[in-house]
Amino acid sequence: AKLPKKFEKNRFNENICERNAPLQHHNQVLVEPLLFLNEYWTVMGDERRALAYSKAAATIKCLPFTVTTLTELDDLKGLGSGHCLKVIQETLERGHCQEVIVKRDSMKFQSLKILSSVYGIGPSLALKLHSNHGVSSVQDILKLWNQLALADERIKVGVTYYADLSTPVSCTLAKKIKGIVEYELSIIKDDFRIEIAGGFRRGKKNGHDVDILITYTTDGEEKGILSSLMKHLNHKGYILHWRLEKSSFDEEAVFTRSPDQISVMDHFEKSFCVFKCPLQGNEIPETERTIRIDVNEPFPSQEQRNWRAIRVDLIMVPKSQWAYALLGWTGSKLFMRMLRHYSNAHLQKTLNSHGLWDKRENKLIPAESEEDVFKNLGLSYKDPSHRNF
Ligand code: TTP
Ligand code: MN
Ligand code: MN
Ligand code: MN
């Protein structure tokens, strides 16, 4: 096989955490069907299969050249068992994959995709609504609202603001939200640090939400601030809905009781919010003027509406955990999964958003910055823009 001279297969395979996954890569056509199948199985509730496609897509994203023949992929780690390769082969040969076309048209998939995109509805509830109640759309949820008796308050919010919440959030709006939070914090107590994490920090132009991390100069100073911040934000009319989660961090519980668990859940004090974000006239996207769903409490009419609903995650972090929290909340989810596996299986250390635990020495390894975290893992530093696995 003719591989570009610079590409060293052994190095590429050595440690997958050392790969670089940029947003713009060389194999858009190949990655697309793999990402679709990842989405398909996520929506259908088969996480294991979804993960296999997500890993295969990530491997292709990291290649520094455009794949033209299957032999160029021989012996590459991360492409999974035969099925991912079949999808790749067919895409190389025919420019598309028949399985994707068939699955894309599946009514069940289309219904579940819409349902699980509603804030508060996950894949399992979506399946229940579809199979037991014949629900296929947001309109169906509205029609059957009383009968379905959905207890989770978030679903009501998710349905009410469905059009807004399914419109991508721009980087500009993310920064506007950050500015609002920053201002209210500065009134409460100075000397904080605030950072947008998530996809925006990885260089994405759009996101489904805004992830905001906050810390103060020393551990403990952050106590009580988040409730106070929510009071201020509510008072100013910035909040449509929120759910506060108390901090449940306990060193022993987090690091020693289930050291092998590969989980994204963390124990920070946080607020899952739906912001009422003020808009300038030119910031109201065209789509919002046409798609709108009215429930019991309808929107003000479009003419009056100078705001939109945006999902915002606010996370309060004790200073000593900041570096690990920033890494964890910057993601991507697959990158963090890879790092946790590597750390656990190859270093005998447990990594999560609170810290890095040395299982042999039974102690935490401190870090001031993300650079420190990478050093502690024995890896070279990776810029957020290369963490788009
Ligand atoms: P998301 O906001 O779900 O994903 P994203 O920002 O990468 O993409 P999008 O543009 O669609 O918003 O999660 C951001 C990161 O936060 C992700 O790497 C997982 C992490 N995370 C935690 O660490 N703990 C949590 O409890 C949750 C909900 C997310
Ligand atoms: Mn996000
Ligand atoms: Mn989020
Ligand atoms: Mn391994």
Short mmCIF file of C-alpha atoms in Angstrom, two decimals, residues 88-379:
data_model
loop_
_atom_site.label_atom_id
_atom_site.label_comp_id
_atom_site.label_asym_id
_atom_site.label_seq_id
_atom_site.Cartn_x
_atom_site.Cartn_y
_atom_site.Cartn_z
CA ILE A 88 -15.93 1.87 5.08
CA GLN A 89 -15.29 -0.43 2.12
CA GLU A 90 -18.73 0.12 0.64
CA THR A 91 -18.41 3.88 1.08
CA LEU A 92 -15.01 3.82 -0.65
CA GLU A 93 -16.37 1.77 -3.54
CA ARG A 94 -19.81 3.28 -4.07
CA GLY A 95 -19.60 6.68 -2.42
CA HIS A 96 -22.35 5.73 0.03
CA CYS A 97 -23.52 2.89 2.25
CA GLN A 98 -26.83 1.15 1.58
CA GLU A 99 -27.36 0.23 5.23
CA VAL A 100 -27.25 3.91 6.16
CA ILE A 101 -29.86 4.80 3.57
CA VAL A 102 -32.21 2.08 4.80
CA LYS A 103 -31.71 2.92 8.49
CA ARG A 104 -32.09 6.64 7.88
CA ASP A 105 -35.58 6.01 6.49
CA SER A 106 -36.69 3.83 9.38
CA MET A 107 -39.82 5.33 10.94
CA LYS A 108 -38.92 4.00 14.35
CA PHE A 109 -35.50 5.64 14.21
CA GLN A 110 -36.91 8.95 13.03
CA SER A 111 -39.49 8.98 15.83
CA LEU A 112 -37.02 7.99 18.54
CA LYS A 113 -34.53 10.56 17.28
CA ILE A 114 -37.05 13.37 17.66
CA LEU A 115 -38.34 12.14 21.02
CA SER A 116 -34.92 11.68 22.58
CA SER A 117 -33.90 15.13 21.38
CA VAL A 118 -36.45 16.65 23.78
CA TYR A 119 -34.80 17.98 26.95
CA GLY A 120 -35.62 15.52 29.74
CA ILE A 121 -36.28 12.55 27.45
CA GLY A 122 -33.54 9.93 27.08
CA PRO A 123 -33.41 6.89 24.77
CA SER A 124 -35.28 4.59 27.18
CA LEU A 125 -38.21 6.94 27.82
CA ALA A 126 -38.37 7.71 24.09
CA LEU A 127 -38.70 3.99 23.39
CA LYS A 128 -41.41 3.62 26.04
CA LEU A 129 -43.41 6.55 24.64
CA HIS A 130 -43.10 5.17 21.12
CA SER A 131 -43.86 1.51 21.84
CA ASN A 132 -46.48 1.87 24.56
CA HIS A 133 -48.25 5.04 23.47
CA GLY A 134 -47.59 5.32 19.76
CA VAL A 135 -45.90 8.70 20.23
CA SER A 136 -43.77 9.76 17.23
CA SER A 137 -43.41 13.51 17.44
CA VAL A 138 -43.42 16.49 19.76
CA GLN A 139 -46.96 17.26 18.54
CA ASP A 140 -48.00 13.76 19.70
CA ILE A 141 -46.62 14.48 23.17
CA LEU A 142 -48.71 17.64 23.28
CA LYS A 143 -51.84 15.84 22.11
CA LEU A 144 -51.44 13.11 24.73
CA TRP A 145 -50.01 15.40 27.40
CA ASN A 146 -52.58 14.69 30.15
CA GLN A 147 -52.71 10.97 29.46
CA LEU A 148 -48.92 10.53 29.45
CA ALA A 149 -48.57 12.16 32.88
CA LEU A 150 -44.84 12.76 32.46
CA ALA A 151 -43.56 13.56 35.92
CA ASP A 152 -40.21 15.13 35.01
CA GLU A 153 -40.57 18.91 34.99
CA ARG A 154 -37.77 19.13 32.40
CA ILE A 155 -39.91 17.47 29.75
CA LYS A 156 -42.51 20.21 29.99
CA VAL A 157 -39.72 22.73 29.51
CA GLY A 158 -38.21 20.64 26.70
CA VAL A 159 -41.51 20.53 24.85
CA THR A 160 -42.44 24.16 25.49
CA TYR A 161 -39.16 25.45 24.13
CA TYR A 162 -38.53 22.63 21.67
CA ALA A 163 -37.91 24.88 18.66
CA ASP A 164 -35.43 27.04 20.56
CA LEU A 165 -33.64 24.15 22.22
CA SER A 166 -33.21 22.26 18.95
CA THR A 167 -31.66 25.30 17.25
CA PRO A 168 -27.84 25.26 17.45
CA VAL A 169 -26.29 27.77 19.83
CA SER A 170 -23.67 30.02 18.22
CA CYS A 171 -20.34 30.89 19.77
CA THR A 172 -21.50 34.52 20.00
CA LEU A 173 -24.54 33.56 22.10
CA ALA A 174 -22.39 31.27 24.27
CA LYS A 175 -20.13 34.26 25.01
CA LYS A 176 -23.14 36.42 25.74
CA ILE A 177 -24.37 33.89 28.33
CA LYS A 178 -20.88 33.76 29.82
CA GLY A 179 -20.91 37.57 30.07
CA ILE A 180 -24.24 37.54 31.91
CA VAL A 181 -23.00 34.95 34.41
CA GLU A 182 -19.69 36.77 34.82
CA TYR A 183 -21.45 40.03 35.63
CA GLU A 184 -23.74 38.50 38.26
CA LEU A 185 -20.80 36.66 39.86
CA SER A 186 -18.79 39.84 40.10
CA ILE A 187 -21.61 41.35 42.16
CA ILE A 188 -21.64 38.38 44.55
CA LYS A 189 -17.92 37.85 45.11
CA ASP A 190 -14.75 38.75 43.21
CA ASP A 191 -11.72 36.65 42.34
CA PHE A 192 -13.45 33.90 40.43
CA ARG A 193 -12.40 32.22 37.24
CA ILE A 194 -14.99 31.39 34.59
CA GLU A 195 -14.49 29.36 31.44
CA ILE A 196 -16.65 27.99 28.63
CA ALA A 197 -15.85 24.28 28.29
CA GLY A 198 -17.59 21.61 26.15
CA GLY A 199 -17.60 21.70 22.36
CA PHE A 200 -17.00 25.46 22.15
CA ARG A 201 -13.65 25.08 23.91
CA ARG A 202 -12.75 22.43 21.33
CA GLY A 203 -13.33 25.03 18.61
CA LYS A 204 -16.84 24.08 17.51
CA LYS A 205 -18.78 26.97 15.95
CA ASN A 206 -22.12 25.67 17.28
CA GLY A 207 -23.29 23.67 20.27
CA HIS A 208 -26.43 22.16 21.75
CA ASP A 209 -25.77 23.90 25.07
CA VAL A 210 -23.26 26.11 26.89
CA ASP A 211 -21.06 24.45 29.52
CA ILE A 212 -19.65 26.95 32.02
CA LEU A 213 -17.12 26.15 34.74
CA ILE A 214 -16.56 28.46 37.71
CA THR A 215 -13.96 28.41 40.47
CA TYR A 216 -12.53 30.70 43.17
CA THR A 217 -8.93 31.21 44.27
CA THR A 218 -8.96 28.70 47.13
CA ASP A 219 -10.93 25.59 48.04
CA GLY A 220 -14.09 26.35 50.01
CA GLU A 221 -14.54 29.90 48.70
CA GLU A 222 -17.00 28.55 46.14
CA LYS A 223 -19.41 27.34 48.85
CA GLY A 224 -22.86 28.90 48.63
CA ILE A 225 -22.03 30.91 45.52
CA LEU A 226 -24.06 28.85 43.05
CA SER A 227 -27.35 29.18 44.96
CA SER A 228 -26.69 32.87 45.31
CA LEU A 229 -25.92 33.13 41.59
CA MET A 230 -29.17 31.36 40.70
CA LYS A 231 -31.09 33.80 42.92
CA HIS A 232 -29.52 36.75 41.13
CA LEU A 233 -30.09 35.30 37.66
CA ASN A 234 -33.71 34.48 38.50
CA HIS A 235 -34.28 37.93 39.92
CA LYS A 236 -33.04 39.50 36.67
CA GLY A 237 -35.39 37.25 34.66
CA TYR A 238 -32.66 35.25 32.92
CA ILE A 239 -33.89 31.80 33.96
CA LEU A 240 -36.79 29.82 32.49
CA HIS A 241 -35.99 26.64 34.40
CA TRP A 242 -33.21 25.20 36.52
CA ARG A 243 -32.33 22.17 38.55
CA LEU A 244 -29.68 22.48 41.19
CA GLU A 245 -27.55 19.49 42.08
CA LYS A 246 -25.74 19.58 45.39
CA SER A 247 -22.10 18.66 45.60
CA SER A 248 -21.74 15.03 46.52
CA PHE A 249 -17.97 14.82 46.36
CA ASP A 250 -16.40 12.44 48.81
CA GLU A 251 -12.84 11.37 48.09
CA GLU A 252 -13.39 7.84 49.28
CA ALA A 253 -16.63 7.31 47.41
CA VAL A 254 -15.30 8.83 44.21
CA PHE A 255 -11.90 7.18 44.03
CA THR A 256 -11.76 4.05 46.12
CA ARG A 257 -15.15 2.42 46.21
CA SER A 258 -15.60 1.82 42.50
CA PRO A 259 -12.17 2.50 41.04
CA ASP A 260 -12.79 0.64 37.79
CA GLN A 261 -16.02 2.31 36.89
CA ILE A 262 -15.77 4.23 33.62
CA SER A 263 -18.41 6.86 34.20
CA VAL A 264 -18.96 10.44 33.07
CA MET A 265 -21.05 11.34 36.07
CA ASP A 266 -19.29 13.66 38.47
CA HIS A 267 -20.09 15.06 41.90
CA PHE A 268 -19.74 18.82 41.46
CA GLU A 269 -22.35 21.27 42.62
CA LYS A 270 -24.07 22.27 39.40
CA SER A 271 -27.13 23.87 37.89
CA PHE A 272 -28.74 22.51 34.73
CA CYS A 273 -30.52 25.59 33.38
CA VAL A 274 -32.64 26.83 30.56
CA PHE A 275 -31.69 30.48 30.09
CA LYS A 276 -33.93 33.17 28.66
CA CYS A 277 -31.21 34.77 26.59
CA PRO A 278 -31.83 38.32 25.37
CA LEU A 279 -31.38 38.71 21.60
CA GLN A 280 -30.67 41.54 19.20
CA GLY A 281 -33.04 41.57 16.22
CA ASN A 282 -30.41 40.13 13.88
CA GLU A 283 -29.68 37.27 16.27
CA ILE A 284 -33.13 35.70 15.85
CA PRO A 285 -32.59 32.93 13.31
CA GLU A 286 -34.96 32.56 10.36
CA THR A 287 -36.02 29.05 11.44
CA GLU A 288 -37.42 30.30 14.73
CA ARG A 289 -39.87 32.57 13.02
CA THR A 290 -41.62 29.64 11.38
CA ILE A 291 -41.24 26.62 13.68
CA ARG A 292 -42.84 27.21 17.03
CA ILE A 293 -44.79 25.02 19.36
CA ASP A 294 -47.37 26.48 21.66
CA VAL A 295 -48.40 24.62 24.79
CA ASN A 296 -50.56 25.70 27.69
CA GLU A 297 -48.46 28.76 28.30
CA PRO A 298 -47.78 30.05 24.81
CA PHE A 299 -44.91 32.29 23.85
CA PRO A 300 -45.35 35.95 23.39
CA SER A 301 -45.88 36.42 19.67
CA GLN A 302 -42.78 36.49 17.48
CA GLU A 303 -42.96 40.26 17.11
CA GLN A 304 -42.55 40.73 20.85
CA ARG A 305 -40.02 38.00 21.28
CA ASN A 306 -36.52 39.36 21.77
CA TRP A 307 -35.08 36.36 23.57
CA ARG A 308 -34.55 32.65 23.09
CA ALA A 309 -34.29 29.63 25.34
CA ILE A 310 -30.77 28.16 25.66
CA ARG A 311 -29.57 25.15 27.65
CA VAL A 312 -26.76 26.10 30.03
CA ASP A 313 -24.79 23.91 32.44
CA LEU A 314 -23.18 25.82 35.33
CA ILE A 315 -20.58 23.85 37.28
CA MET A 316 -18.99 25.06 40.51
CA VAL A 317 -15.52 23.60 41.00
CA PRO A 318 -13.23 23.69 44.07
CA LYS A 319 -9.90 25.21 43.01
CA SER A 320 -7.80 22.10 43.65
CA GLN A 321 -9.95 20.12 41.18
CA TRP A 322 -10.09 22.81 38.49
CA ALA A 323 -7.59 21.31 36.03
CA TYR A 324 -9.27 17.89 36.06
CA ALA A 325 -12.73 19.45 35.85
CA LEU A 326 -11.75 21.59 32.87
CA LEU A 327 -10.32 18.56 31.07
CA GLY A 328 -13.39 16.44 31.86
CA TRP A 329 -15.92 19.07 30.82
CA THR A 330 -14.01 19.95 27.65
CA GLY A 331 -14.36 16.37 26.44
CA SER A 332 -15.01 15.06 23.94
CA LYS A 333 -16.85 12.27 25.71
CA LEU A 334 -14.99 9.66 23.68
CA PHE A 335 -11.61 11.32 24.37
CA MET A 336 -12.31 11.26 28.10
CA ARG A 337 -13.39 7.65 27.87
CA MET A 338 -10.11 6.80 26.13
CA LEU A 339 -8.09 8.69 28.76
CA ARG A 340 -9.88 6.97 31.63
CA HIS A 341 -9.37 3.55 30.11
CA TYR A 342 -5.69 4.22 29.46
CA SER A 343 -5.15 5.61 32.93
CA ASN A 344 -6.97 2.75 34.63
CA ALA A 345 -5.64 -0.16 32.61
CA HIS A 346 -2.11 1.00 31.86
CA LEU A 347 -1.17 3.31 34.75
CA GLN A 348 -3.16 1.84 37.64
CA LYS A 349 -4.64 5.29 38.19
CA THR A 350 -8.26 6.39 38.28
CA LEU A 351 -9.02 9.55 36.31
CA ASN A 352 -12.21 11.56 36.59
CA SER A 353 -13.26 15.22 36.65
CA HIS A 354 -12.20 15.51 40.32
CA GLY A 355 -8.66 14.24 40.07
CA LEU A 356 -6.23 11.42 39.37
CA TRP A 357 -5.99 8.69 41.97
CA ASP A 358 -2.92 6.49 42.25
CA LYS A 359 -4.33 3.08 43.12
CA ARG A 360 -1.01 1.66 44.32
CA GLU A 361 -0.03 4.60 46.50
CA ASN A 362 -3.63 5.36 47.49
CA LYS A 363 -3.29 9.07 46.96
CA LEU A 364 -4.41 11.89 44.74
CA ILE A 365 -1.99 13.40 42.24
CA PRO A 366 -2.44 17.18 42.22
CA ALA A 367 -2.52 19.36 39.08
CA GLU A 368 -2.58 23.13 38.62
CA SER A 369 -3.33 23.10 34.91
CA GLU A 370 -4.36 20.80 32.07
CA GLU A 371 -0.68 20.64 31.11
CA ASP A 372 0.00 19.13 34.54
CA VAL A 373 -2.75 16.57 34.03
CA PHE A 374 -1.25 15.41 30.73
CA LYS A 375 2.18 15.22 32.43
CA ASN A 376 0.69 13.18 35.27
CA LEU A 377 -0.67 10.79 32.65
CA GLY A 378 2.68 10.57 30.86
CA LEU A 379 1.13 12.02 27.69
#
